[in-house]
Coordinates of C-alpha atoms and ligand atoms in Angstrom, one line a residue:
Chain A
M1 CA 10.0 -15.1 41.6
T2 CA 10.2 -19.1 40.7
A3 CA 10.1 -20.5 37.3
Q4 CA 6.5 -21.5 37.7
I5 CA 5.6 -17.9 38.1
F6 CA 7.9 -16.9 35.5
L7 CA 6.4 -19.4 32.9
Q8 CA 2.9 -18.3 33.7
I9 CA 3.6 -14.7 33.1
V10 CA 5.3 -15.4 29.7
A11 CA 2.1 -17.8 28.8
S12 CA -0.4 -15.4 29.7
G13 CA 1.3 -12.2 28.0
L14 CA 2.2 -14.3 24.7
L15 CA -1.6 -15.2 24.7
M16 CA -3.5 -11.9 25.0
G17 CA -0.2 -10.1 23.4
L18 CA -1.4 -12.4 20.3
I19 CA -4.5 -11.1 20.7
Y20 CA -3.5 -7.5 21.0
A21 CA -1.6 -7.5 17.9
L22 CA -4.5 -8.9 15.9
I23 CA -6.5 -5.9 17.6
A24 CA -3.7 -3.7 16.3
V25 CA -2.8 -5.0 12.9
G26 CA -5.9 -3.7 11.0
L27 CA -5.4 0.0 12.2
S28 CA -1.6 -0.3 11.4
L29 CA -2.2 -1.6 7.8
I30 CA -5.4 1.1 7.0
F31 CA -2.3 3.8 8.4
G32 CA 0.2 2.4 6.3
L33 CA -2.0 2.5 3.4
M34 CA -3.1 6.1 3.4
D35 CA -1.7 8.0 6.7
V36 CA -5.2 8.0 8.2
V37 CA -5.7 6.7 11.8
N38 CA -9.1 5.1 12.1
F39 CA -10.6 6.5 15.7
A40 CA -13.9 4.3 15.1
H41 CA -11.1 1.0 15.4
G42 CA -12.4 0.2 18.7
E43 CA -15.7 0.7 17.7
F44 CA -15.6 -1.8 14.8
M45 CA -14.4 -4.3 17.2
M46 CA -17.3 -3.9 19.3
L47 CA -19.5 -4.4 16.2
A48 CA -18.0 -7.6 15.9
M49 CA -18.7 -8.6 19.2
Y50 CA -22.1 -8.1 19.2
A51 CA -22.6 -9.9 15.9
V52 CA -21.1 -13.0 17.5
F53 CA -23.5 -12.5 20.3
G54 CA -26.5 -11.9 18.2
A55 CA -25.3 -15.4 15.8
V56 CA -24.9 -17.3 19.0
V57 CA -28.4 -16.2 20.2
I58 CA -30.6 -15.7 17.3
I59 CA -28.9 -18.8 15.4
G60 CA -28.0 -20.6 18.0
I61 CA -24.5 -21.7 17.0
D62 CA -21.3 -21.9 19.1
P63 CA -19.4 -18.6 18.9
L64 CA -16.2 -20.2 17.1
M65 CA -18.9 -20.9 14.1
A66 CA -20.1 -17.6 14.3
M67 CA -16.4 -15.9 13.7
P68 CA -16.5 -16.2 9.7
L69 CA -19.8 -14.2 10.3
A70 CA -18.6 -11.5 11.9
V71 CA -15.5 -11.3 9.9
A72 CA -17.6 -11.3 6.5
A73 CA -19.8 -8.4 8.4
L74 CA -17.0 -5.9 9.2
F75 CA -15.7 -6.5 6.0
V76 CA -18.4 -4.6 4.7
V77 CA -18.5 -2.3 7.7
G78 CA -15.1 -1.5 6.7
A79 CA -15.4 -0.7 3.2
T80 CA -19.2 1.3 3.8
A81 CA -16.9 3.4 6.3
Y82 CA -14.3 4.1 3.4
L83 CA -16.9 4.7 0.9
G84 CA -19.2 6.6 3.0
V85 CA -17.1 8.6 5.5
V86 CA -13.6 8.4 4.6
Q87 CA -13.4 8.9 1.2
H88 CA -15.3 12.1 0.9
A89 CA -12.9 13.4 4.3
M90 CA -10.1 13.0 1.8
R91 CA -11.4 15.4 -0.5
A92 CA -11.2 18.3 1.9
K93 CA -9.4 21.4 0.5
A94 CA -8.3 22.7 3.7
N95 CA -7.1 21.3 6.9
I96 CA -7.3 17.6 5.4
G97 CA -5.6 16.1 8.7
M98 CA -8.1 17.6 11.0
V99 CA -11.0 17.0 8.9
Q100 CA -10.0 13.0 8.5
I101 CA -9.5 12.8 12.5
F102 CA -13.1 14.4 12.8
A103 CA -14.6 12.4 10.7
T104 CA -13.6 8.9 11.9
F105 CA -13.8 10.0 15.7
G106 CA -17.6 11.1 14.4
L107 CA -17.9 7.8 13.0
A108 CA -17.0 6.3 16.7
V109 CA -19.2 8.1 18.4
L110 CA -22.0 7.5 15.9
I111 CA -21.5 3.5 16.2
R112 CA -21.4 3.7 20.0
G113 CA -24.5 6.1 19.9
V114 CA -26.5 4.0 18.0
S115 CA -25.2 0.3 19.6
Q116 CA -26.2 1.8 23.1
F117 CA -29.7 2.9 21.4
L118 CA -30.2 -0.7 19.9
F119 CA -28.2 -2.9 22.5
T120 CA -29.0 -0.8 25.5
S121 CA -26.0 -0.5 27.8
D122 CA -26.5 -3.9 29.5
Y123 CA -23.2 -6.2 29.9
R124 CA -23.9 -9.5 28.2
N125 CA -22.0 -12.7 27.9
V126 CA -22.0 -15.4 25.1
P127 CA -25.0 -18.2 27.1
A128 CA -22.2 -20.4 28.6
E129 CA -24.7 -23.2 27.1
R130 CA -23.5 -22.5 23.8
N131 CA -19.9 -21.5 24.4
L132 CA -17.7 -24.7 24.0
L133 CA -14.6 -22.7 25.1
G134 CA -15.9 -20.7 27.5
G135 CA -14.6 -20.9 30.8
K136 CA -12.6 -24.1 30.2
T137 CA -8.8 -24.2 31.0
I138 CA -6.2 -26.4 30.5
E139 CA -3.1 -27.1 32.8
L140 CA 0.3 -27.9 31.2
G141 CA 3.2 -28.7 34.0
G142 CA 1.6 -26.2 36.7
V143 CA 1.1 -23.3 34.1
F144 CA -2.6 -22.5 33.5
L145 CA -4.0 -21.5 29.9
P146 CA -7.6 -20.8 29.3
L147 CA -8.5 -22.1 26.5
P148 CA -10.7 -19.6 24.6
Q149 CA -7.2 -17.3 24.9
L150 CA -5.2 -20.2 23.8
V151 CA -7.5 -20.7 20.7
G152 CA -7.9 -17.0 20.2
A153 CA -4.1 -16.5 20.1
G154 CA -3.7 -19.6 17.5
I155 CA -6.2 -18.0 15.3
S156 CA -4.5 -14.8 15.5
V157 CA -1.2 -16.6 14.4
L158 CA -3.1 -18.0 11.6
A159 CA -4.5 -14.6 10.5
F160 CA -0.9 -12.9 10.6
V161 CA 0.5 -15.9 8.5
G162 CA -2.5 -15.3 6.1
L163 CA -1.9 -11.7 6.1
W164 CA 1.8 -12.0 5.3
L165 CA 1.2 -14.7 2.4
L166 CA -1.8 -12.2 1.1
I167 CA 0.8 -9.0 1.4
T168 CA 3.7 -11.2 -0.2
R169 CA 2.4 -13.5 -2.8
T170 CA -0.7 -12.3 -4.3
D171 CA -1.4 -9.5 -6.9
F172 CA -3.9 -7.4 -4.5
G173 CA -1.1 -7.4 -2.2
K174 CA 1.6 -6.2 -4.4
A175 CA -1.3 -3.5 -5.3
L176 CA -1.6 -2.6 -1.6
E177 CA 2.2 -2.3 -1.3
A178 CA 2.4 -0.2 -4.3
T179 CA -0.8 2.1 -3.1
R180 CA 0.8 2.5 0.1
E181 CA 4.2 3.9 -1.8
D182 CA 2.5 5.9 -4.1
A183 CA -1.1 6.3 -4.2
G184 CA -1.6 8.7 -7.3
A185 CA 1.2 6.4 -9.4
V186 CA -1.2 3.2 -9.1
A187 CA -3.0 4.5 -12.1
L188 CA -0.1 4.5 -14.5
V189 CA -0.5 0.6 -14.5
G190 CA -4.2 0.4 -14.1
I191 CA -4.9 0.1 -10.5
D192 CA -7.9 2.0 -9.3
K193 CA -6.7 3.2 -5.9
N194 CA -10.1 4.0 -4.4
R195 CA -10.8 0.1 -4.9
V196 CA -7.5 -0.7 -3.2
F197 CA -8.6 1.8 -0.3
T198 CA -11.9 0.1 -0.3
L199 CA -10.5 -3.4 -0.2
G200 CA -8.1 -2.3 2.3
W201 CA -10.5 -0.9 4.9
G202 CA -12.5 -3.9 4.3
L203 CA -9.4 -6.1 5.2
G204 CA -8.4 -3.9 7.9
A205 CA -11.6 -4.0 9.7
S206 CA -12.1 -7.7 9.2
L207 CA -8.7 -8.0 11.1
V208 CA -10.3 -6.2 14.2
G209 CA -13.4 -8.0 13.3
L210 CA -11.8 -11.4 13.9
A211 CA -10.2 -10.2 17.0
G212 CA -13.3 -8.9 18.6
A213 CA -15.1 -12.2 17.7
I214 CA -12.3 -14.0 19.5
L215 CA -13.1 -11.8 22.8
A216 CA -16.3 -12.1 22.9
I217 CA -15.7 -15.6 23.8
F218 CA -14.4 -14.6 26.8
Y219 CA -15.0 -10.9 27.5
Y220 CA -18.6 -9.3 28.4
I221 CA -19.9 -7.2 25.7
H222 CA -21.5 -3.6 25.9
P223 CA -21.1 -0.5 24.0
D224 CA -18.2 0.7 25.5
V225 CA -16.1 -2.4 25.8
A226 CA -13.9 -1.3 23.2
A227 CA -12.4 1.6 24.7
P228 CA -9.3 0.3 26.8
F229 CA -8.6 -1.9 23.7
A230 CA -8.5 0.8 21.2
L231 CA -6.1 2.3 23.5
I232 CA -3.8 -0.6 23.5
A233 CA -4.1 -0.8 19.9
Y234 CA -3.2 2.8 19.5
V235 CA -0.1 2.1 21.6
T236 CA 0.7 -1.0 20.0
V237 CA 0.8 0.5 16.6
A238 CA 2.9 3.6 17.7
L239 CA 5.3 0.7 19.5
G240 CA 5.6 -1.5 16.6
G241 CA 5.7 1.7 14.0
F242 CA 2.8 3.2 12.1
G243 CA 2.0 1.2 9.4
S244 CA 4.2 -2.0 10.0
V245 CA 2.4 -5.4 9.9
F246 CA 5.1 -6.9 11.4
G247 CA 5.8 -4.4 13.6
A248 CA 2.0 -4.9 15.3
L249 CA 2.8 -8.4 15.9
V250 CA 5.9 -8.0 17.7
A251 CA 4.7 -4.5 19.8
G252 CA 1.3 -6.7 20.4
I253 CA 3.2 -9.8 22.1
M254 CA 5.3 -6.9 24.0
V255 CA 2.1 -5.1 25.2
G256 CA 0.9 -8.6 26.2
L257 CA 3.9 -9.6 28.3
A258 CA 4.4 -6.0 29.8
E259 CA 0.6 -6.5 30.9
A260 CA 1.6 -9.7 32.4
L261 CA 4.1 -9.1 34.3
T262 CA 2.8 -6.0 36.2
A263 CA -0.5 -7.9 37.0
T264 CA 1.8 -10.1 39.2
I265 CA 4.2 -8.1 40.6
L266 CA 1.8 -4.7 41.2
P267 CA -1.8 -4.2 42.5
P268 CA -4.7 -5.0 40.0
A269 CA -5.6 -1.1 39.7
L270 CA -1.9 -0.8 38.1
K271 CA -2.2 -3.5 35.4
S272 CA -1.9 -1.1 32.7
V273 CA 1.2 0.8 34.2
G274 CA 3.6 -1.6 32.6
I275 CA 2.1 -1.2 29.1
Y276 CA 2.6 2.3 29.3
A277 CA 6.2 2.6 30.8
L278 CA 7.2 0.1 28.1
Y279 CA 5.8 2.6 25.5
L280 CA 7.8 5.4 26.5
G281 CA 10.8 3.4 27.6
V282 CA 10.7 2.5 23.8
L283 CA 9.5 5.5 21.9
F284 CA 12.0 7.5 24.3
I285 CA 14.7 5.6 22.3
R286 CA 13.1 4.9 18.9
P287 CA 10.4 7.6 18.1
K288 CA 9.6 5.9 15.0
G289 CA 8.5 2.9 16.8
L290 CA 10.0 -0.7 16.3
F291 CA 9.8 -0.8 13.0
G292 CA 8.7 2.4 11.6
S293 CA 9.6 4.0 8.4
L294 CA 8.6 7.2 9.1
Chain B
M1 CA -6.4 8.0 -36.5
L2 CA -5.0 6.3 -33.1
L3 CA -5.3 9.3 -30.8
E4 CA -7.8 12.8 -31.8
V5 CA -7.1 15.9 -29.5
R6 CA -9.2 18.8 -30.2
D7 CA -9.4 22.6 -28.5
L8 CA -8.3 21.0 -25.1
T9 CA -8.0 23.2 -22.3
T10 CA -6.9 22.5 -18.8
A11 CA -6.4 24.9 -16.2
Y12 CA -5.0 24.7 -12.8
Q13 CA -7.4 26.9 -10.3
G14 CA -8.1 29.6 -13.0
L15 CA -4.6 29.8 -14.6
V16 CA -5.1 28.2 -18.1
A17 CA -2.0 26.1 -18.7
I18 CA -3.1 24.6 -22.2
H19 CA -5.4 26.4 -24.5
G20 CA -7.5 25.0 -27.4
I21 CA -4.7 22.2 -28.2
S22 CA -5.3 20.1 -30.9
L23 CA -3.0 17.1 -32.2
D24 CA -3.6 14.0 -33.7
V25 CA -1.2 10.4 -33.6
K26 CA -1.8 7.9 -36.3
A27 CA -0.8 4.3 -35.5
G28 CA 2.8 3.8 -35.7
E29 CA 3.9 7.2 -35.6
I30 CA 6.4 8.6 -33.4
V31 CA 4.9 12.2 -32.7
A32 CA 7.0 14.6 -30.9
V33 CA 6.2 17.5 -28.6
A34 CA 8.5 20.3 -28.0
G35 CA 8.3 23.9 -26.4
A36 CA 10.1 25.8 -23.9
N37 CA 9.7 25.1 -19.7
G38 CA 5.9 26.3 -19.0
A39 CA 4.9 26.1 -22.3
G40 CA 2.3 23.4 -21.0
K41 CA 3.5 19.9 -22.2
S42 CA 3.2 18.2 -19.2
T43 CA -0.3 19.4 -18.7
L44 CA -1.5 17.7 -22.0
L45 CA 0.4 14.7 -21.6
K46 CA -1.2 14.6 -18.2
T47 CA -4.6 15.7 -19.5
I48 CA -4.8 12.9 -22.0
A49 CA -3.6 10.3 -19.4
G50 CA -6.7 11.4 -17.0
A51 CA -4.4 13.0 -14.3
E52 CA -5.7 16.7 -14.9
R53 CA -9.0 17.3 -15.8
S54 CA -9.9 19.2 -19.2
R55 CA -12.2 22.3 -18.8
S56 CA -13.4 21.6 -22.5
G57 CA -12.2 20.1 -25.4
T58 CA -12.6 16.1 -26.4
V59 CA -9.7 13.5 -27.0
T60 CA -10.7 10.6 -28.6
F61 CA -8.5 7.2 -28.5
D62 CA -9.0 4.6 -31.3
G63 CA -12.7 5.8 -32.0
R64 CA -13.6 6.2 -28.0
R65 CA -14.3 9.6 -26.4
I66 CA -11.9 9.6 -23.2
E67 CA -11.8 12.6 -21.8
G68 CA -12.9 13.1 -18.1
E69 CA -12.3 9.3 -17.5
P70 CA -10.1 8.6 -14.4
G71 CA -6.2 7.4 -15.1
H72 CA -6.7 3.8 -14.7
L73 CA -9.4 3.4 -17.2
I74 CA -7.3 5.2 -19.5
T75 CA -4.4 3.0 -19.0
K76 CA -6.7 0.1 -19.5
A77 CA -7.7 1.3 -22.6
G78 CA -4.2 1.3 -24.0
I79 CA -2.5 4.4 -23.6
A80 CA 0.7 3.8 -20.9
Y81 CA 2.0 7.0 -19.7
V82 CA 5.6 8.0 -18.3
P83 CA 5.5 11.2 -16.4
E84 CA 7.9 13.8 -15.6
N85 CA 9.0 12.3 -12.5
R86 CA 8.8 8.5 -13.6
R87 CA 6.6 7.9 -10.5
L88 CA 8.4 4.6 -9.1
F89 CA 7.2 2.7 -6.5
P90 CA 10.4 3.3 -4.9
R91 CA 10.7 0.8 -1.8
L92 CA 9.1 -2.0 -4.5
S93 CA 11.7 -4.3 -6.1
V94 CA 12.4 -3.7 -9.9
R95 CA 10.6 -7.1 -10.3
D96 CA 7.1 -5.9 -8.6
N97 CA 7.7 -2.6 -10.3
L98 CA 7.6 -4.5 -13.8
R99 CA 4.7 -7.0 -12.1
L100 CA 2.6 -4.5 -11.3
G101 CA 3.0 -3.2 -15.0
S102 CA 1.1 -6.4 -15.9
Y103 CA -1.3 -6.0 -13.2
L104 CA -4.6 -5.9 -15.6
F105 CA -3.7 -9.3 -17.4
R106 CA -4.3 -12.7 -15.7
G107 CA -3.0 -15.2 -17.7
K108 CA 0.8 -15.8 -16.6
A109 CA 1.7 -15.8 -20.8
D110 CA -0.1 -12.6 -20.9
R111 CA 2.3 -11.4 -18.1
E112 CA 5.2 -12.9 -18.7
E113 CA 5.7 -12.5 -22.4
P114 CA 5.9 -8.7 -22.3
L115 CA 9.3 -9.3 -20.2
T116 CA 11.2 -10.7 -22.7
G117 CA 10.5 -7.6 -24.7
V118 CA 11.7 -5.5 -22.2
F119 CA 14.6 -7.1 -21.4
K120 CA 15.8 -7.4 -25.2
L121 CA 15.2 -3.6 -25.1
F122 CA 16.8 -2.8 -21.3
P123 CA 19.3 -5.8 -20.5
R124 CA 20.6 -3.9 -17.8
L125 CA 17.4 -4.0 -16.0
E126 CA 17.4 -7.9 -15.8
E127 CA 20.5 -7.7 -13.9
R128 CA 18.7 -5.8 -11.1
L129 CA 15.9 -7.4 -10.7
P130 CA 16.0 -7.7 -7.0
Q131 CA 16.9 -4.2 -6.4
R132 CA 14.7 -1.9 -4.9
A133 CA 13.6 0.7 -7.6
E134 CA 15.2 3.8 -5.7
T135 CA 18.9 2.4 -6.0
L136 CA 18.8 2.6 -9.6
S137 CA 20.5 5.2 -11.5
G138 CA 18.4 7.9 -13.1
G139 CA 19.1 6.6 -16.4
E140 CA 18.1 3.1 -15.1
Q141 CA 15.3 4.4 -13.2
Q142 CA 13.7 6.0 -16.9
M143 CA 13.9 2.6 -18.2
L144 CA 12.3 0.9 -15.4
A145 CA 9.8 3.7 -15.9
I146 CA 9.2 3.1 -19.7
S147 CA 9.3 -0.9 -18.9
R148 CA 6.8 -0.8 -16.3
A149 CA 4.6 1.1 -19.0
L150 CA 4.9 -1.3 -21.7
M151 CA 4.2 -3.9 -19.7
T152 CA 0.4 -2.7 -19.7
R153 CA 1.2 -3.7 -23.5
P154 CA -0.4 -0.3 -24.4
R155 CA -0.9 0.7 -28.0
L156 CA 0.1 4.5 -27.3
L157 CA 3.2 5.1 -25.4
M158 CA 3.4 8.6 -23.7
L159 CA 6.4 9.8 -22.8
D160 CA 7.4 12.9 -20.6
E161 CA 11.0 14.3 -21.3
P162 CA 12.6 10.7 -20.8
S163 CA 16.0 12.4 -20.9
Q164 CA 15.6 14.7 -18.3
G165 CA 18.5 14.4 -15.6
I166 CA 20.3 11.6 -17.2
A167 CA 24.0 10.5 -18.3
P168 CA 24.4 11.7 -21.9
K169 CA 25.6 8.0 -22.4
L170 CA 22.0 6.6 -21.6
V171 CA 20.1 9.4 -23.4
D172 CA 21.0 7.8 -26.5
E173 CA 20.2 4.3 -25.5
I174 CA 16.5 5.7 -24.6
F175 CA 16.1 7.1 -27.6
D176 CA 17.3 4.1 -29.6
A177 CA 14.9 2.2 -27.2
V178 CA 12.0 4.5 -28.4
V179 CA 12.7 3.9 -32.4
A180 CA 12.8 -0.2 -31.2
I181 CA 9.4 0.3 -29.4
R182 CA 7.9 2.0 -32.6
E183 CA 9.4 -1.0 -34.8
A184 CA 7.6 -3.4 -32.4
G185 CA 4.1 -1.8 -33.2
T186 CA 3.3 0.6 -30.4
T187 CA 2.9 4.2 -31.1
V188 CA 4.6 6.9 -29.3
L189 CA 3.9 10.5 -28.2
I190 CA 7.0 11.9 -27.0
V191 CA 7.4 15.1 -25.2
E192 CA 10.9 16.5 -25.0
Q193 CA 13.1 20.0 -24.5
R194 CA 16.4 18.3 -27.0
L195 CA 14.6 19.4 -30.3
S196 CA 17.4 18.3 -33.0
E197 CA 17.7 14.7 -31.0
V198 CA 13.9 13.8 -30.8
L199 CA 13.0 15.2 -34.3
A200 CA 15.6 12.9 -35.5
I201 CA 13.7 10.1 -34.2
A202 CA 10.2 11.2 -35.1
D203 CA 7.9 11.9 -37.9
R204 CA 6.2 14.5 -36.7
G205 CA 5.9 17.2 -34.0
Y206 CA 4.3 20.2 -32.6
V207 CA 5.9 23.1 -30.6
L208 CA 3.9 24.6 -28.1
Q209 CA 4.3 28.3 -26.7
T210 CA 2.4 29.2 -23.7
G211 CA -0.3 26.6 -23.8
R212 CA -1.0 26.7 -27.6
V213 CA 0.2 25.1 -30.7
V214 CA 2.5 27.6 -32.9
I215 CA 4.2 25.1 -34.9
T216 CA 3.5 21.6 -36.4
G217 CA 4.6 19.9 -39.3
S218 CA 7.1 16.7 -40.3
A219 CA 10.2 16.6 -38.6
Q220 CA 12.1 18.2 -41.4
E221 CA 9.6 20.8 -41.7
I222 CA 10.0 21.6 -38.2
L223 CA 13.7 21.5 -38.1
D224 CA 13.7 23.8 -41.3
H225 CA 11.5 26.7 -39.5
T226 CA 13.1 29.8 -39.0
D227 CA 11.8 30.6 -35.6
V228 CA 12.7 27.1 -34.5
R229 CA 16.0 27.5 -35.7
K230 CA 16.5 30.9 -34.1
A231 CA 14.8 30.0 -30.4
Y232 CA 16.2 26.3 -30.0
L233 CA 19.0 25.3 -32.2
G234 CA 20.8 28.7 -31.7
V235 CA 21.4 29.0 -35.6
Ligands
LIG301 N1 0.1 21.7 -10.4 C1 0.1 22.6 -11.0 N2 -0.6 24.1 -10.2 C2 -0.5 25.1 -10.9 N3 0.2 25.5 -11.9 C3 1.1 24.5 -12.5 C4 0.7 23.3 -11.9 N4 1.3 22.4 -12.9 C5 2.0 23.0 -13.9 N5 1.6 24.3 -13.6 C6 1.4 25.7 -14.7 O1 1.1 25.2 -15.8 C7 2.0 25.7 -17.0 C8 2.4 24.8 -17.6 O2 3.1 23.8 -17.1 P1 3.7 22.5 -17.7 O3 4.0 21.7 -16.5 O4 2.8 21.7 -18.6 O5 5.1 23.0 -18.6 P2 5.9 22.1 -19.5 O6 5.5 22.5 -21.1 O7 5.3 20.6 -19.3 O8 7.1 22.5 -18.5 P3 8.8 21.9 -18.2 O9 9.2 22.1 -20.0 O10 9.0 22.7 -17.4 O11 8.4 20.7 -17.9 C9 2.8 26.5 -15.9 O12 3.2 28.0 -16.2 C10 3.0 26.0 -14.5 O13 3.6 27.1 -14.2
LIG302 MG1 6.9 19.4 -18.3

């Protein structure tokens, strides 16, 4: 392997990895907050992609400008999913784990079905003439960096910094941490745990919404688009440690690098092998994930 | 009357734990609730605090009916509650636990001011600010739980067996703190098994037995009561 190829693998892996991390972090955040695995996480991402597509086609803005819109829309989707579905599933008297799984899984099926109905299963792309970054690549010393991934990775880094500041520096962040420690005790200091859960779901969905908005710039859009990404997100969360924000970041980057490496040395059909090999390897040595506290 | 409880009944899946309890707390008092294991003392506090739902009866705080309200609104109304198992946020620092206590306040002054009082009450907490709450000793955890409750600037502080599982030396410190808290203007409703100690600092008391009030009166009257002397003081 030449140094050139090595650098290319690291660059491609890092860029995609940061985007994978952003896809996964909302899932981890919600799990950490209330021990619920959101099986509709990928569908949230797909909705964000359509939100960007819609904004570009209908309003005629660049997908970059549509990002805040998608993020806001997904906040509403996440909060509504909690208030409308998850909250009720949590009140189950028996088999609460199963009820939660089926509730979010059912939500996923519903969102996919409705999307198929409304948007059809056609593959769509953000129109190239309105896509400033689309298809552009820059070259740095022989290493090729696709501009959408480069900007997307930068946005992901900013999102992680923002999330870190939110968690460590604000009262809401402290309320989130307290709720994940002991949701039954936050009422003792006057915090409404349902409000924290609602905002937590909104925040988790916004983060995957931002990731979906980034993907929409360079990836095709259709109702089943999220399935492989969701799978990668579950692997990332398990690898980083369930509930760990920092773990999602590190694991996302590792997954991106593993994928880039396998894509280079193995035939394209086996491109995901590296991810799962990495996953099995780490979980074999450290079952709770890299930064998990389970 | 600051707190007025009337005919309060609470059940766990059909099992009645407190049965028509009535109790009053005047502003500025220390009121003790005593009784054997399983008498319903904790259930009484949990119900007032909104952690359990009553089946019937009323709770009036400062002239406003609060029974059935969720716990966070009862905290907001001015009742701070330190449950039996303290319920600190174990992996958060002492500082963060205290900061969360003043979550309801926005102004910096409102949030910092009660801290001075807390450090005066329990100076050792100030030395342990960066430590995780779970690394404190049992007595220190109780101090932190009381302090976190005080950070909400309550008008009524409810303590459930603050002396439980604590070294004897620290127990005195905690009872002294309760007296100081009342002196500083906060009314206290305290559940305790250590009858003679709590009645030494309380104005009035209630003794519960299988979910009902069986004896009530001034601290001295309860101490003098023959049943109490036999059952609790062994004389
Ligand atoms: N969560 C619960 N579910 C079912 N029964 C309960 C529950 N909590 C308490 N009980 C029952 O209610 C009754 C009163 O319990 P409570 O905890 O109020 O008593 P207590 O006076 O605080 O006792 P202790 O001195 O042991 O703390 C007991 O019979 C107890 O077994
Ligand atoms: Mg008790």
